[in-house]
Amino acid sequence: GKYRVIKKISVSRYHKALLINYPNDEDRRNFIRAKKKGLIPAGARIGGLIEIHGGGKDSMTYGCIAMDNNAIDYIFSLVPVGTKVTIVGAVDYENGLSSAIEGL
């Protein structure tokens, strides 16, 4: 999906974080459509508070995008609020995208 950074959090449970505007209007439309088609349970909720963040103490994430603390430090210093973010889905470690960003 296509999102924007809506807040920079310089101190968080996960070191530093960039909050994105999930769910956006397209996410809400797709969620409603999937519910109507029975593709997801009727009682399911869309969620929210998705961040791009560092590892924190336990290196866990609850649906967010996690990276090591050095990477989020670097990105955090470059990215202003309003920056466009495109999420392309999960990737395994043996692909071109992972190799390209490995040095961050």
Coordinates of N, CA and C in Angstrom, one line a residue:
G1 N 0.8 -1.2 0.0 CA 0.0 0.0 0.0 C 0.9 1.2 0.0
K2 N 0.2 2.4 -0.2 CA 0.9 3.7 -0.3 C 0.5 4.5 0.9
Y3 N 1.4 5.0 1.7 CA 1.2 5.7 2.9 C 2.1 6.9 3.0
R4 N 2.0 7.6 4.1 CA 2.8 8.7 4.5 C 3.2 8.7 5.9
V5 N 4.4 9.2 6.2 CA 4.8 9.3 7.6 C 4.0 10.4 8.2
I6 N 3.3 10.2 9.3 CA 2.5 11.2 9.9 C 3.1 11.7 11.3
K7 N 4.1 10.9 11.8 CA 4.7 11.4 13.1 C 6.0 10.7 13.2
K8 N 7.0 11.4 13.7 CA 8.3 10.9 14.1 C 8.4 10.8 15.6
I9 N 8.7 9.6 16.1 CA 8.8 9.4 17.5 C 10.3 9.1 17.9
S10 N 10.9 10.0 18.5 CA 12.4 9.9 18.8 C 12.7 9.0 19.9
V11 N 11.8 8.7 20.8 CA 12.0 7.8 21.9 C 10.8 6.9 22.0
S12 N 11.0 5.6 21.8 CA 9.9 4.7 21.8 C 10.4 3.4 22.4
R13 N 9.4 2.5 22.7 CA 9.7 1.1 23.1 C 10.6 0.4 22.2
Y14 N 10.6 0.8 20.9 CA 11.3 0.2 19.8 C 12.4 1.1 19.3
H15 N 13.1 1.9 20.2 CA 14.1 2.8 19.9 C 13.6 4.1 19.3
K16 N 13.4 4.1 18.0 CA 12.8 5.3 17.3 C 11.7 4.7 16.4
A17 N 10.8 5.5 16.0 CA 9.7 5.0 15.2 C 9.1 6.1 14.2
L18 N 8.7 5.7 13.1 CA 8.0 6.5 12.1 C 6.5 6.0 12.0
L19 N 5.6 6.7 12.5 CA 4.2 6.3 12.4 C 3.6 6.6 11.0
I20 N 3.0 5.7 10.4 CA 2.4 5.9 9.1 C 0.9 5.9 9.2
N21 N 0.3 6.4 8.1 CA -1.2 6.7 8.1 C -2.0 5.4 7.7
Y22 N -1.7 4.3 8.4 CA -2.5 3.1 8.2 C -3.6 3.1 9.3
P23 N -4.8 2.8 8.9 CA -5.3 2.5 7.6 C -5.6 3.8 6.8
N24 N -5.4 3.8 5.5 CA -5.8 4.9 4.7 C -7.2 4.6 4.1
D25 N -7.6 5.5 3.2 CA -9.0 5.4 2.6 C -9.1 4.1 1.8
E26 N -8.0 3.8 1.0 CA -8.0 2.6 0.2 C -8.0 1.3 1.1
D27 N -7.3 1.3 2.2 CA -7.3 0.2 3.1 C -8.7 0.0 3.7
R28 N -9.4 1.1 4.0 CA -10.7 0.9 4.6 C -11.7 0.4 3.6
R29 N -11.6 0.9 2.3 CA -12.5 0.3 1.2 C -12.2 -1.1 1.0
N30 N -11.0 -1.5 0.9 CA -10.6 -2.9 0.7 C -11.1 -3.8 1.9
F31 N -11.0 -3.3 3.1 CA -11.4 -4.1 4.3 C -12.9 -4.3 4.2
I32 N -13.6 -3.3 4.0 CA -15.1 -3.4 3.9 C -15.5 -4.4 2.8
R33 N -14.9 -4.2 1.6 CA -15.2 -5.1 0.5 C -14.9 -6.6 0.9
A34 N -13.7 -6.8 1.5 CA -13.4 -8.2 1.9 C -14.3 -8.8 3.0
K35 N -14.8 -7.9 3.9 CA -15.8 -8.4 4.9 C -17.1 -8.8 4.2
K36 N -17.6 -7.9 3.3 CA -18.8 -8.2 2.5 C -18.7 -9.5 1.8
K37 N -17.6 -9.8 1.2 CA -17.4 -11.0 0.4 C -17.1 -12.2 1.3
G38 N -17.0 -12.0 2.6 CA -16.8 -13.1 3.6 C -15.3 -13.6 3.6
L39 N -14.4 -12.8 3.1 CA -13.0 -13.2 3.0 C -12.3 -13.1 4.3
I40 N -12.9 -12.2 5.2 CA -12.4 -12.1 6.6 C -13.6 -12.2 7.5
P41 N -13.4 -12.6 8.8 CA -14.5 -12.7 9.7 C -15.3 -11.4 9.9
A42 N -16.5 -11.5 10.1 CA -17.4 -10.3 10.3 C -17.0 -9.5 11.5
G43 N -16.5 -10.1 12.5 CA -16.1 -9.3 13.7 C -14.6 -8.8 13.6
A44 N -13.9 -9.0 12.6 CA -12.5 -8.5 12.4 C -12.5 -7.0 12.4
R45 N -11.4 -6.5 13.0 CA -11.2 -5.1 13.0 C -9.9 -4.8 12.1
I46 N -9.9 -3.6 11.5 CA -8.8 -3.2 10.6 C -7.5 -2.9 11.3
G47 N -7.5 -2.5 12.5 CA -6.2 -2.2 13.2 C -5.7 -0.8 12.9
G48 N -4.5 -0.6 13.3 CA -3.9 0.7 13.1 C -2.6 0.9 13.9
L49 N -2.1 2.1 14.0 CA -0.9 2.4 14.7 C 0.3 1.6 14.1
I50 N 0.4 1.6 12.8 CA 1.6 0.9 12.2 C 2.8 1.8 12.1
E51 N 3.9 1.3 12.5 CA 5.1 2.0 12.6 C 6.2 1.3 11.8
I52 N 7.2 2.1 11.4 CA 8.5 1.6 11.0 C 9.4 1.9 12.1
H53 N 10.0 0.9 12.8 CA 10.7 1.1 14.0 C 11.9 0.3 14.2
G54 N 12.7 0.6 15.2 CA 13.9 -0.2 15.5 C 13.5 -1.4 16.3
G55 N 14.5 -2.1 16.8 CA 14.3 -3.4 17.5 C 13.9 -3.3 18.9
G56 N 14.2 -2.2 19.6 CA 13.8 -2.2 21.0 C 14.5 -3.2 21.8
K57 N 14.0 -3.5 23.0 CA 14.7 -4.5 23.8 C 14.4 -5.9 23.4
D58 N 13.3 -6.2 22.9 CA 12.9 -7.6 22.6 C 12.9 -7.9 21.1
S59 N 13.2 -7.0 20.2 CA 13.2 -7.2 18.8 C 11.9 -7.8 18.2
M60 N 10.8 -7.4 18.9 CA 9.5 -7.9 18.5 C 8.7 -6.8 17.7
T61 N 7.8 -7.2 16.9 CA 6.9 -6.3 16.3 C 5.5 -6.9 16.3
Y62 N 4.5 -6.1 16.4 CA 3.1 -6.5 16.4 C 2.4 -6.0 15.1
G63 N 2.9 -6.4 13.9 CA 2.3 -5.9 12.7 C 3.0 -4.7 12.1
C64 N 4.1 -4.3 12.7 CA 4.8 -3.1 12.2 C 5.9 -3.6 11.3
I65 N 6.7 -2.6 10.9 CA 7.9 -2.9 10.0 C 9.1 -2.6 10.9
A66 N 9.9 -3.7 11.3 CA 11.0 -3.6 12.2 C 12.3 -3.6 11.4
M67 N 13.3 -2.9 11.9 CA 14.7 -2.9 11.3 C 15.6 -2.7 12.5
D68 N 16.9 -3.0 12.2 CA 17.8 -2.8 13.4 C 17.9 -1.3 13.7
N69 N 18.4 -1.0 14.9 CA 18.5 0.4 15.4 C 19.3 1.3 14.6
N70 N 20.4 0.8 14.0 CA 21.3 1.6 13.2 C 20.6 2.0 11.9
A71 N 19.8 1.1 11.4 CA 19.0 1.5 10.1 C 17.9 2.5 10.4
I72 N 17.2 2.4 11.5 CA 16.2 3.3 11.8 C 16.8 4.7 12.2
D73 N 17.9 4.7 12.9 CA 18.6 5.9 13.2 C 18.9 6.7 11.9
Y74 N 19.5 6.0 10.9 CA 19.8 6.6 9.6 C 18.6 7.1 8.9
I75 N 17.6 6.3 8.8 CA 16.3 6.7 8.1 C 15.6 7.8 8.8
F76 N 15.6 7.7 10.1 CA 14.9 8.7 10.9 C 15.6 10.1 10.7
S77 N 16.9 10.2 10.5 CA 17.6 11.4 10.3 C 17.2 12.0 8.9
L78 N 16.8 11.2 8.0 CA 16.6 11.7 6.6 C 15.1 12.0 6.3
V79 N 14.2 11.4 7.0 CA 12.8 11.4 6.6 C 12.0 12.4 7.4
P80 N 11.4 13.4 6.7 CA 10.5 14.3 7.4 C 9.1 13.8 7.4
V81 N 8.3 14.3 8.3 CA 6.8 14.0 8.3 C 6.3 14.4 6.9
G82 N 5.4 13.5 6.4 CA 4.9 13.7 5.1 C 5.5 12.8 4.0
T83 N 6.7 12.2 4.3 CA 7.4 11.4 3.4 C 6.5 10.2 2.9
K84 N 6.5 9.9 1.6 CA 5.7 8.8 1.1 C 6.4 7.5 1.4
V85 N 5.6 6.5 1.8 CA 6.1 5.2 2.1 C 5.2 4.2 1.3
T86 N 5.9 3.3 0.6 CA 5.2 2.2 -0.2 C 5.6 0.9 0.5
I87 N 4.6 0.1 0.9 CA 4.9 -1.2 1.5 C 4.5 -2.2 0.5
V88 N 5.5 -3.1 0.2 CA 5.4 -4.0 -0.9 C 5.2 -5.5 -0.4
G89 N 5.1 -5.7 0.9 CA 4.9 -7.0 1.4 C 6.1 -7.6 2.0
A90 N 6.0 -8.8 2.5 CA 7.1 -9.5 3.2 C 8.1 -10.0 2.1
V91 N 9.3 -10.0 2.5 CA 10.4 -10.5 1.6 C 11.2 -11.4 2.4
D92 N 11.8 -12.4 1.7 CA 12.8 -13.2 2.4 C 14.1 -12.6 2.2
Y93 N 15.1 -13.2 3.0 CA 16.4 -12.6 3.0 C 17.3 -12.8 1.8
E94 N 16.8 -13.7 0.9 CA 17.6 -14.1 -0.3 C 17.0 -13.5 -1.5
N95 N 16.8 -12.2 -1.6 CA 16.3 -11.6 -2.8 C 17.0 -10.2 -3.0
G96 N 16.8 -9.7 -4.2 CA 17.4 -8.4 -4.6 C 17.2 -7.3 -3.7
L97 N 15.9 -7.1 -3.3 CA 15.6 -5.9 -2.4 C 16.3 -6.0 -1.1
S98 N 16.3 -7.2 -0.5 CA 17.0 -7.3 0.8 C 18.5 -7.1 0.6
S99 N 19.1 -7.6 -0.4 CA 20.5 -7.4 -0.7 C 20.8 -5.9 -0.9
A100 N 19.9 -5.2 -1.6 CA 20.2 -3.8 -1.9 C 20.1 -2.9 -0.6
I101 N 19.3 -3.2 0.3 CA 19.2 -2.4 1.5 C 20.0 -2.9 2.7
E102 N 20.7 -4.0 2.5 CA 21.5 -4.6 3.6 C 22.5 -3.7 4.2
G103 N 23.1 -2.8 3.4 CA 24.1 -1.9 3.9 C 23.7 -0.7 4.6
L104 N 22.4 -0.5 4.8 CA 21.9 0.7 5.5 C 22.3 0.7 6.9

